mmCIF file of C-alpha atoms and ligand atoms in Angstrom:
data_model
loop_
_atom_site.group_PDB
_atom_site.id
_atom_site.type_symbol
_atom_site.label_atom_id
_atom_site.label_comp_id
_atom_site.label_asym_id
_atom_site.label_seq_id
_atom_site.Cartn_x
_atom_site.Cartn_y
_atom_site.Cartn_z
ATOM 1 C CA MET A 1 48.484 147.565 84.638
ATOM 2 C CA THR A 2 50.814 146.321 81.905
ATOM 3 C CA ALA A 3 52.700 149.027 80.056
ATOM 4 C CA LYS A 4 52.742 149.416 76.306
ATOM 5 C CA ILE A 5 56.220 148.465 75.094
ATOM 6 C CA ILE A 6 57.510 151.206 72.783
ATOM 7 C CA ASP A 7 59.109 149.378 69.858
ATOM 8 C CA GLY A 8 62.192 151.459 69.046
ATOM 9 C CA LYS A 9 63.313 148.978 66.419
ATOM 10 C CA ALA A 10 60.108 149.332 64.410
ATOM 11 C CA ILE A 11 59.940 153.132 64.792
ATOM 12 C CA ALA A 12 63.610 153.425 63.758
ATOM 13 C CA ALA A 13 62.994 151.197 60.716
ATOM 14 C CA GLU A 14 60.151 153.503 59.593
ATOM 15 C CA LEU A 15 62.371 156.545 60.039
ATOM 16 C CA ARG A 16 65.242 154.952 58.099
ATOM 17 C CA ALA A 17 62.829 154.148 55.255
ATOM 18 C CA ALA A 18 61.693 157.791 55.167
ATOM 19 C CA VAL A 19 65.327 158.990 55.100
ATOM 20 C CA LYS A 20 66.084 156.535 52.291
ATOM 21 C CA ALA A 21 63.193 157.852 50.164
ATOM 22 C CA GLU A 22 64.292 161.486 50.708
ATOM 23 C CA THR A 23 67.938 160.653 50.003
ATOM 24 C CA HIS A 24 67.038 158.978 46.711
ATOM 25 C CA ARG A 25 64.921 162.005 45.778
ATOM 26 C CA LEU A 26 67.854 164.332 46.593
ATOM 27 C CA THR A 27 70.273 162.261 44.525
ATOM 28 C CA ALA A 28 67.876 161.977 41.574
ATOM 29 C CA ALA A 29 66.967 165.675 41.525
ATOM 30 C CA HIS A 30 70.300 167.284 42.417
ATOM 31 C CA GLY A 31 72.974 164.591 41.946
ATOM 32 C CA LEU A 32 73.802 164.956 45.635
ATOM 33 C CA VAL A 33 74.883 161.895 47.664
ATOM 34 C CA PRO A 34 75.142 162.885 51.356
ATOM 35 C CA GLY A 35 78.572 161.920 52.705
ATOM 36 C CA LEU A 36 79.420 161.295 56.354
ATOM 37 C CA ALA A 37 82.975 160.963 57.644
ATOM 38 C CA VAL A 38 83.113 158.539 60.578
ATOM 39 C CA VAL A 39 86.357 158.935 62.523
ATOM 40 C CA LEU A 40 87.472 156.289 65.013
ATOM 41 C CA VAL A 41 90.712 156.621 66.981
ATOM 42 C CA GLY A 42 91.969 153.512 68.793
ATOM 43 C CA ASP A 43 90.571 150.026 69.264
ATOM 44 C CA ASP A 44 87.734 150.361 71.777
ATOM 45 C CA ALA A 45 85.574 147.298 71.036
ATOM 46 C CA ALA A 46 82.194 148.980 71.648
ATOM 47 C CA SER A 47 83.191 152.001 69.522
ATOM 48 C CA LYS A 48 84.239 149.709 66.658
ATOM 49 C CA THR A 49 80.816 148.030 66.740
ATOM 50 C CA TYR A 50 78.969 151.392 66.794
ATOM 51 C CA VAL A 51 81.053 152.765 63.931
ATOM 52 C CA ALA A 52 80.498 149.662 61.791
ATOM 53 C CA SER A 53 76.722 149.802 62.295
ATOM 54 C CA LYS A 54 76.648 153.537 61.495
ATOM 55 C CA SER A 55 78.527 152.980 58.211
ATOM 56 C CA ARG A 56 76.201 150.084 57.306
ATOM 57 C CA ALA A 57 73.109 152.189 58.013
ATOM 58 C CA LEU A 58 74.448 155.008 55.795
ATOM 59 C CA VAL A 59 74.958 152.685 52.836
ATOM 60 C CA GLU A 60 71.480 151.195 53.295
ATOM 61 C CA VAL A 61 69.808 154.602 52.831
ATOM 62 C CA GLY A 62 71.957 155.605 49.850
ATOM 63 C CA MET A 63 74.476 157.815 51.677
ATOM 64 C CA ARG A 64 78.254 157.592 51.424
ATOM 65 C CA PRO A 65 80.369 156.753 54.488
ATOM 66 C CA PHE A 66 84.022 157.844 54.614
ATOM 67 C CA ASP A 67 85.659 155.686 57.265
ATOM 68 C CA TYR A 68 88.817 156.820 59.061
ATOM 69 C CA HIS A 69 90.245 154.355 61.564
ATOM 70 C CA TRP A 70 93.366 155.836 63.104
ATOM 71 C CA PRO A 71 95.722 154.259 65.675
ATOM 72 C CA ALA A 72 95.397 154.817 69.446
ATOM 73 C CA ASP A 73 98.626 156.863 69.531
ATOM 74 C CA THR A 74 97.270 159.518 67.113
ATOM 75 C CA THR A 75 98.123 162.985 68.463
ATOM 76 C CA GLU A 76 95.622 165.754 69.067
ATOM 77 C CA ALA A 77 97.314 167.857 66.363
ATOM 78 C CA GLU A 78 96.979 165.026 63.825
ATOM 79 C CA LEU A 79 93.292 164.587 64.604
ATOM 80 C CA ILE A 80 92.637 168.334 64.411
ATOM 81 C CA ALA A 81 94.355 168.377 60.984
ATOM 82 C CA LEU A 82 92.117 165.518 59.794
ATOM 83 C CA VAL A 83 88.956 167.291 60.985
ATOM 84 C CA GLN A 84 90.066 170.522 59.254
ATOM 85 C CA LYS A 85 90.628 168.570 56.030
ATOM 86 C CA LEU A 86 87.125 167.075 56.304
ATOM 87 C CA ASN A 87 85.657 170.529 57.051
ATOM 88 C CA ALA A 88 87.033 171.668 53.682
ATOM 89 C CA ASP A 89 85.968 168.573 51.699
ATOM 90 C CA PRO A 90 82.800 169.259 49.650
ATOM 91 C CA ALA A 91 82.021 165.510 49.355
ATOM 92 C CA VAL A 92 81.638 165.361 53.159
ATOM 93 C CA GLN A 93 78.500 166.959 54.595
ATOM 94 C CA GLY A 94 78.733 165.412 58.056
ATOM 95 C CA ILE A 95 81.600 164.647 60.441
ATOM 96 C CA LEU A 96 81.319 162.269 63.363
ATOM 97 C CA VAL A 97 84.264 161.687 65.701
ATOM 98 C CA GLN A 98 83.464 158.623 67.795
ATOM 99 C CA LEU A 99 83.870 159.159 71.553
ATOM 100 C CA PRO A 100 85.604 158.308 73.832
ATOM 101 C CA LEU A 101 88.977 159.448 72.472
ATOM 102 C CA PRO A 102 92.353 158.285 73.827
ATOM 103 C CA PRO A 103 93.557 160.277 76.870
ATOM 104 C CA GLN A 104 96.123 162.408 74.964
ATOM 105 C CA ILE A 105 93.273 164.007 72.947
ATOM 106 C CA ASP A 106 90.944 166.610 74.482
ATOM 107 C CA PRO A 107 87.448 165.832 73.124
ATOM 108 C CA ALA A 108 86.316 169.446 73.654
ATOM 109 C CA ARG A 109 89.051 170.731 71.295
ATOM 110 C CA ILE A 110 88.083 168.210 68.616
ATOM 111 C CA ILE A 111 84.359 168.974 68.936
ATOM 112 C CA ALA A 112 85.103 172.710 68.663
ATOM 113 C CA THR A 113 87.126 172.099 65.471
ATOM 114 C CA VAL A 114 84.233 170.442 63.598
ATOM 115 C CA ASP A 115 82.464 172.876 61.246
ATOM 116 C CA PRO A 116 79.100 173.501 63.040
ATOM 117 C CA ASP A 117 77.274 172.970 59.709
ATOM 118 C CA LYS A 118 78.798 169.453 59.485
ATOM 119 C CA ASP A 119 78.350 168.670 63.208
ATOM 120 C CA VAL A 120 75.822 165.833 62.800
ATOM 121 C CA ASP A 121 76.357 164.808 66.443
ATOM 122 C CA GLY A 122 75.170 168.255 67.548
ATOM 123 C CA PHE A 123 77.957 168.517 70.148
ATOM 124 C CA HIS A 124 79.575 171.772 68.947
ATOM 125 C CA PRO A 125 79.025 174.634 71.446
ATOM 126 C CA LEU A 126 77.443 176.726 68.675
ATOM 127 C CA ASN A 127 74.790 174.068 68.054
ATOM 128 C CA ALA A 128 74.261 173.544 71.808
ATOM 129 C CA GLY A 129 73.785 177.313 72.187
ATOM 130 C CA ARG A 130 71.421 177.512 69.241
ATOM 131 C CA LEU A 131 69.339 174.674 70.689
ATOM 132 C CA ALA A 132 69.197 176.404 74.082
ATOM 133 C CA SER A 133 68.198 179.670 72.350
ATOM 134 C CA GLY A 134 65.347 178.019 70.450
ATOM 135 C CA LEU A 135 67.099 178.488 67.073
ATOM 136 C CA PRO A 136 67.412 175.827 64.352
ATOM 137 C CA ALA A 137 70.388 173.602 65.210
ATOM 138 C CA LEU A 138 71.919 170.230 64.532
ATOM 139 C CA THR A 139 70.834 168.421 67.704
ATOM 140 C CA PRO A 140 72.300 165.318 69.423
ATOM 141 C CA CYS A 141 70.854 162.113 68.005
ATOM 142 C CA THR A 142 69.976 160.194 71.192
ATOM 143 C CA PRO A 143 67.752 162.965 72.642
ATOM 144 C CA LEU A 144 66.091 163.407 69.226
ATOM 145 C CA GLY A 145 65.336 159.675 69.276
ATOM 146 C CA CYS A 146 63.898 159.896 72.808
ATOM 147 C CA ILE A 147 61.473 162.634 71.775
ATOM 148 C CA ARG A 148 60.317 160.640 68.737
ATOM 149 C CA LEU A 149 59.704 157.590 70.958
ATOM 150 C CA VAL A 150 57.640 159.564 73.456
ATOM 151 C CA LYS A 151 55.644 161.202 70.679
ATOM 152 C CA SER A 152 54.777 157.764 69.325
ATOM 153 C CA VAL A 153 52.565 157.293 72.398
ATOM 154 C CA GLN A 154 51.766 160.914 73.353
ATOM 155 C CA ALA A 155 50.895 163.402 70.618
ATOM 156 C CA SER A 156 51.432 166.475 72.820
ATOM 157 C CA LEU A 157 53.911 166.888 75.667
ATOM 158 C CA ALA A 158 52.604 170.361 76.569
ATOM 159 C CA GLY A 159 52.223 170.883 80.301
ATOM 160 C CA LEU A 160 53.442 167.403 81.231
ATOM 161 C CA ASP A 161 55.921 167.003 84.094
ATOM 162 C CA ALA A 162 59.163 165.599 82.675
ATOM 163 C CA VAL A 163 62.070 164.383 84.805
ATOM 164 C CA VAL A 164 65.404 163.727 83.086
ATOM 165 C CA ILE A 165 67.933 161.807 85.192
ATOM 166 C CA GLY A 166 71.409 162.679 83.868
ATOM 167 C CA ARG A 167 72.938 165.990 82.796
ATOM 168 C CA SER A 168 75.527 165.031 80.187
ATOM 169 C CA ASN A 169 76.086 167.241 77.135
ATOM 170 C CA ILE A 170 75.341 164.211 74.966
ATOM 171 C CA VAL A 171 71.980 163.174 76.409
ATOM 172 C CA GLY A 172 70.547 164.838 79.537
ATOM 173 C CA LYS A 173 71.030 168.552 78.773
ATOM 174 C CA PRO A 174 69.950 168.536 75.109
ATOM 175 C CA LEU A 175 67.019 166.249 75.983
ATOM 176 C CA ALA A 176 65.859 168.772 78.593
ATOM 177 C CA GLN A 177 66.064 171.537 75.953
ATOM 178 C CA LEU A 178 64.003 169.526 73.466
ATOM 179 C CA LEU A 179 61.386 168.811 76.147
ATOM 180 C CA LEU A 180 61.197 172.519 76.980
ATOM 181 C CA ALA A 181 60.684 173.245 73.295
ATOM 182 C CA GLU A 182 57.760 170.774 73.437
ATOM 183 C CA ASN A 183 56.327 172.833 76.349
ATOM 184 C CA ALA A 184 56.887 170.166 79.001
ATOM 185 C CA THR A 185 57.768 171.279 82.549
ATOM 186 C CA VAL A 186 61.295 169.954 82.948
ATOM 187 C CA THR A 187 63.395 168.921 85.930
ATOM 188 C CA ILE A 188 66.978 167.688 85.448
ATOM 189 C CA ALA A 189 68.243 165.304 88.150
ATOM 190 C CA HIS A 190 71.815 164.093 88.705
ATOM 191 C CA SER A 191 74.049 162.361 91.234
ATOM 192 C CA ARG A 192 73.619 165.166 93.800
ATOM 193 C CA THR A 193 69.814 165.296 93.574
ATOM 194 C CA ARG A 194 68.058 164.665 96.883
ATOM 195 C CA GLU A 195 64.961 162.469 97.192
ATOM 196 C CA LEU A 196 65.402 161.180 93.630
ATOM 197 C CA ALA A 197 62.748 158.450 93.908
ATOM 198 C CA ALA A 198 60.115 160.921 95.167
ATOM 199 C CA LEU A 199 61.035 163.388 92.403
ATOM 200 C CA CYS A 200 60.656 160.675 89.751
ATOM 201 C CA ARG A 201 57.256 159.618 91.138
ATOM 202 C CA ARG A 202 55.895 163.063 90.119
ATOM 203 C CA ALA A 203 56.902 162.609 86.492
ATOM 204 C CA ASP A 204 54.444 162.032 83.657
ATOM 205 C CA LEU A 205 57.533 161.500 81.467
ATOM 206 C CA LEU A 206 60.593 159.874 83.033
ATOM 207 C CA PHE A 207 63.925 159.668 81.177
ATOM 208 C CA ALA A 208 66.859 157.700 82.604
ATOM 209 C CA ALA A 209 70.293 158.554 81.120
ATOM 210 C CA ILE A 210 72.499 157.536 84.011
ATOM 211 C CA GLY A 211 74.691 154.539 83.200
ATOM 212 C CA ARG A 212 73.699 152.630 86.386
ATOM 213 C CA PRO A 213 72.107 149.217 85.777
ATOM 214 C CA GLU A 214 68.438 149.133 86.845
ATOM 215 C CA LEU A 215 68.775 152.048 89.266
ATOM 216 C CA VAL A 216 65.188 153.177 88.592
ATOM 217 C CA ARG A 217 62.767 150.820 90.342
ATOM 218 C CA GLY A 218 59.060 150.230 89.816
ATOM 219 C CA ASP A 219 58.113 152.255 92.903
ATOM 220 C CA TRP A 220 59.917 155.337 91.454
ATOM 221 C CA ILE A 221 57.393 155.441 88.623
ATOM 222 C CA LYS A 222 54.050 157.257 88.651
ATOM 223 C CA PRO A 223 51.306 154.840 87.562
ATOM 224 C CA GLY A 224 50.629 155.365 83.853
ATOM 225 C CA ALA A 225 53.807 157.403 83.217
ATOM 226 C CA THR A 226 55.865 157.094 80.035
ATOM 227 C CA VAL A 227 59.375 155.821 80.781
ATOM 228 C CA VAL A 228 62.289 156.147 78.346
ATOM 229 C CA ASP A 229 65.400 154.174 79.249
ATOM 230 C CA VAL A 230 68.572 155.492 77.588
ATOM 231 C CA GLY A 231 70.995 153.362 79.617
ATOM 232 C CA ILE A 232 73.179 150.683 78.064
ATOM 233 C CA ASN A 233 74.887 148.654 80.788
ATOM 234 C CA ARG A 234 76.652 145.332 80.354
ATOM 235 C CA ILE A 235 76.207 143.131 83.430
ATOM 236 C CA SER A 236 77.255 139.570 84.139
ATOM 237 C CA ASP A 237 74.407 137.301 85.070
ATOM 238 C CA GLY A 238 75.151 133.717 86.122
ATOM 239 C CA GLY A 239 78.445 133.724 84.216
ATOM 240 C CA LYS A 240 76.847 135.201 81.073
ATOM 241 C CA SER A 241 76.934 138.839 80.100
ATOM 242 C CA ARG A 242 73.848 140.756 78.986
ATOM 243 C CA ILE A 243 72.752 144.342 78.380
ATOM 244 C CA VAL A 244 70.318 146.073 80.740
ATOM 245 C CA GLY A 245 69.063 149.638 80.960
ATOM 246 C CA ASP A 246 69.005 152.155 83.799
ATOM 247 C CA VAL A 247 65.420 151.108 84.586
ATOM 248 C CA CYS A 248 64.355 147.785 86.086
ATOM 249 C CA PHE A 249 62.218 146.789 83.093
ATOM 250 C CA ALA A 250 60.340 143.927 84.818
ATOM 251 C CA GLU A 251 59.132 146.305 87.564
ATOM 252 C CA ALA A 252 58.505 149.235 85.206
ATOM 253 C CA VAL A 253 56.121 147.320 82.919
ATOM 254 C CA ALA A 254 53.847 146.643 85.879
ATOM 255 C CA VAL A 255 53.457 150.369 86.722
ATOM 256 C CA ALA A 256 54.157 152.553 83.686
ATOM 257 C CA GLY A 257 51.731 153.385 80.887
ATOM 258 C CA ALA A 258 54.465 152.951 78.269
ATOM 259 C CA VAL A 259 58.113 151.973 78.484
ATOM 260 C CA THR A 260 61.075 151.513 76.140
ATOM 261 C CA PRO A 261 62.967 148.195 76.323
ATOM 262 C CA VAL A 262 66.760 147.770 76.409
ATOM 263 C CA PRO A 263 67.885 146.672 73.899
ATOM 264 C CA GLY A 264 65.403 147.651 71.175
ATOM 265 C CA GLY A 265 64.304 151.054 72.472
ATOM 266 C CA VAL A 266 66.457 154.183 72.304
ATOM 267 C CA GLY A 267 69.518 152.466 70.755
ATOM 268 C CA PRO A 268 68.124 151.927 67.217
ATOM 269 C CA MET A 269 66.694 155.476 67.227
ATOM 270 C CA THR A 270 70.131 157.034 67.757
ATOM 271 C CA ILE A 271 71.456 155.739 64.427
ATOM 272 C CA ALA A 272 68.206 156.573 62.599
ATOM 273 C CA CYS A 273 68.419 160.154 63.898
ATOM 274 C CA LEU A 274 72.066 160.356 62.773
ATOM 275 C CA LEU A 275 70.810 159.637 59.249
ATOM 276 C CA VAL A 276 68.192 162.392 59.619
ATOM 277 C CA ASN A 277 70.896 164.841 60.759
ATOM 278 C CA THR A 278 73.164 163.889 57.845
ATOM 279 C CA LEU A 279 70.356 164.443 55.343
ATOM 280 C CA ARG A 280 69.547 167.734 57.011
ATOM 281 C CA ALA A 281 73.191 168.893 56.957
ATOM 282 C CA ALA A 282 73.505 167.951 53.270
ATOM 283 C CA CYS A 283 70.358 169.884 52.309
ATOM 284 C CA THR A 284 71.333 172.958 54.351
ATOM 285 C CA GLN A 285 74.842 173.074 52.853
ATOM 286 C CA ALA A 286 73.395 172.775 49.338
ATOM 287 C CA GLY A 287 70.893 175.591 50.019
ATOM 288 C CA LEU A 288 67.954 173.177 49.590
ATOM 289 C CA PRO A 289 64.875 172.915 51.835
ATOM 290 C CA VAL A 290 65.204 170.382 54.660
ATOM 291 C CA PRO A 291 62.648 167.553 54.203
ATOM 292 C CA GLU A 292 60.023 167.236 56.949
ATOM 293 C CA ILE A 293 60.560 163.771 58.401
HETATM 294 P P1 NAP B 301 77.389 160.295 81.664
HETATM 295 O O1 NAP B 301 78.056 161.365 80.879
HETATM 296 O O2 NAP B 301 78.198 159.397 82.522
HETATM 297 O O3 NAP B 301 76.268 160.993 82.584
HETATM 298 C C1 NAP B 301 75.568 160.261 83.533
HETATM 299 C C2 NAP B 301 74.686 161.192 84.336
HETATM 300 O O4 NAP B 301 74.005 160.403 85.314
HETATM 301 C C3 NAP B 301 75.449 162.291 85.071
HETATM 302 O O5 NAP B 301 74.779 163.515 84.923
HETATM 303 C C4 NAP B 301 75.431 161.804 86.518
HETATM 304 O O6 NAP B 301 75.382 162.856 87.477
HETATM 305 C C5 NAP B 301 74.130 161.033 86.591
HETATM 306 N N1 NAP B 301 74.171 160.030 87.643
HETATM 307 C C6 NAP B 301 75.135 159.101 87.883
HETATM 308 N N2 NAP B 301 74.818 158.357 88.966
HETATM 309 C C7 NAP B 301 73.635 158.823 89.410
HETATM 310 C C8 NAP B 301 72.805 158.469 90.493
HETATM 311 N N3 NAP B 301 73.108 157.475 91.339
HETATM 312 N N4 NAP B 301 71.663 159.169 90.674
HETATM 313 C C9 NAP B 301 71.332 160.163 89.825
HETATM 314 N N5 NAP B 301 72.087 160.555 88.779
HETATM 315 C C10 NAP B 301 73.222 159.878 88.579
HETATM 316 O O7 NAP B 301 76.547 159.335 80.722
HETATM 317 P P2 NAP B 301 75.787 159.604 79.321
HETATM 318 O O8 NAP B 301 76.775 159.684 78.220
HETATM 319 O O9 NAP B 301 74.784 160.687 79.472
HETATM 320 O O10 NAP B 301 75.052 158.192 79.147
HETATM 321 C C11 NAP B 301 74.112 157.733 80.102
HETATM 322 C C12 NAP B 301 73.704 156.313 79.759
HETATM 323 O O11 NAP B 301 73.100 156.306 78.474
HETATM 324 C C13 NAP B 301 74.862 155.312 79.671
HETATM 325 O O12 NAP B 301 74.403 154.037 80.083
HETATM 326 C C14 NAP B 301 75.184 155.269 78.184
HETATM 327 O O13 NAP B 301 75.775 154.052 77.781
HETATM 328 C C15 NAP B 301 73.792 155.399 77.603
HETATM 329 N N6 NAP B 301 73.751 155.984 76.261
HETATM 330 C C16 NAP B 301 72.968 155.341 75.359
HETATM 331 C C17 NAP B 301 72.836 155.832 74.079
HETATM 332 C C18 NAP B 301 71.940 155.133 73.113
HETATM 333 O O14 NAP B 301 72.066 155.297 71.910
HETATM 334 N N7 NAP B 301 70.978 154.355 73.599
HETATM 335 C C19 NAP B 301 73.537 156.988 73.687
HETATM 336 C C20 NAP B 301 74.305 157.657 74.645
HETATM 337 C C21 NAP B 301 74.401 157.137 75.930
HETATM 338 P P3 NAP B 301 76.598 163.909 87.697
HETATM 339 O O15 NAP B 301 76.509 164.842 86.527
HETATM 340 O O16 NAP B 301 76.273 164.547 88.984
HETATM 341 O O17 NAP B 301 77.854 163.101 87.693
#
C-alpha cells in the first residue's frame, strides 16, 4: 500500500485565499483592517524566521502586522506593560507573543496577561478551559491545522480511535480536545506511556507531537491509518542539516492510508490557522458574525 500524501501546503494556500476574501469583505463593508501584534523578545534564529513569515502572511491577506522586536534582556515587568498596552489598543485585535521567552520571563504570566479575546494563539487558561468545556474559544493554531488536514481525507472522525503522542498545552492537549469534539475516541500518550508502539498500532488516527526525530516507525502504524506528523526536528545528515518529523516518513508511506510530510504538512497550516483566528478575533470584538471558513 502507498499512502496518500496530505498536501498541507496546498490546503493552507486554499485556506489563506478564503481568509483573504473574507478580510477584504470585512474591510470593504466595515472599514475594519484586522491587526495582529507579533511580539518577539531576544534573537532566537528559529523564532525570528517564524515571526517574519507570520508578518508576511498577514500582509498577504490584507491584515496589519504590528511588529515588536525587543532585546533579550527585556524584563518581565516591561513585557507585561507592553501586553497591557496592546490589550487596550483598538487597532490591535490579536496579540501573539512568540515562545520561547528568555529565562527571566515566566511565559505563564505573559500568557495570562493577554486579553482572552485577543489571544489568537489560544494559550490563555480561559480559552483552554472554554475549549475543554465545549464552549466557543480561540483555539491553538497547530491543533486546528491538524484537524483540517485529517478532515481533508476523512469527512467524519466519529467513533474512530485517535492516539495523540504528546501532551503539551500548545499541541497535544488541545488537539485531544478537538478530536473529542469530533466524537473520536481519544488516547493521549507521553514519555511515561507503556507499550507505546502497541498503543499506536490500534489507532485509526495517529498524531505525533513529540519532538523526537523519526521516533514513530512503520510497524507502529495500523495499515490504512491516517498519520499526522507535527514534529519539526533539525538533524545533521552526512554533514548537511535537514528537517525531519517525529514519524519515519519512508516507512509510514508504505503502511498508512494517508500521511502528512515534513516539511509541507502541518507547518503551513499553523500560519493559515493563525490568520483564521485573527479574523475571528476581529469579527468577535467588532460584534460581527464570524465567517464560516
Ligand atoms: P513539548 O512541549 O516538548 O512536548 C513533547 C511531548 O512529547 C511531551 O508530552 C512528552 O512527554 C512527549 N514525549 C517526549 N518523548 C517521548 C517519547 N519518547 N515517547 C512518548 N512521548 C514522548 O513539544 P511540543 O511543543 O508539543 O512540540 C512537539 C513537536 O512539534 C516538536 O518537534 C515541535 O517543534 C513541533 N511543533 C510543530 C509545530 C508546527 O507548526 N508544525 C507547532 C508546534 C510544535 P512528557 O509530557 O511526559 O514529557
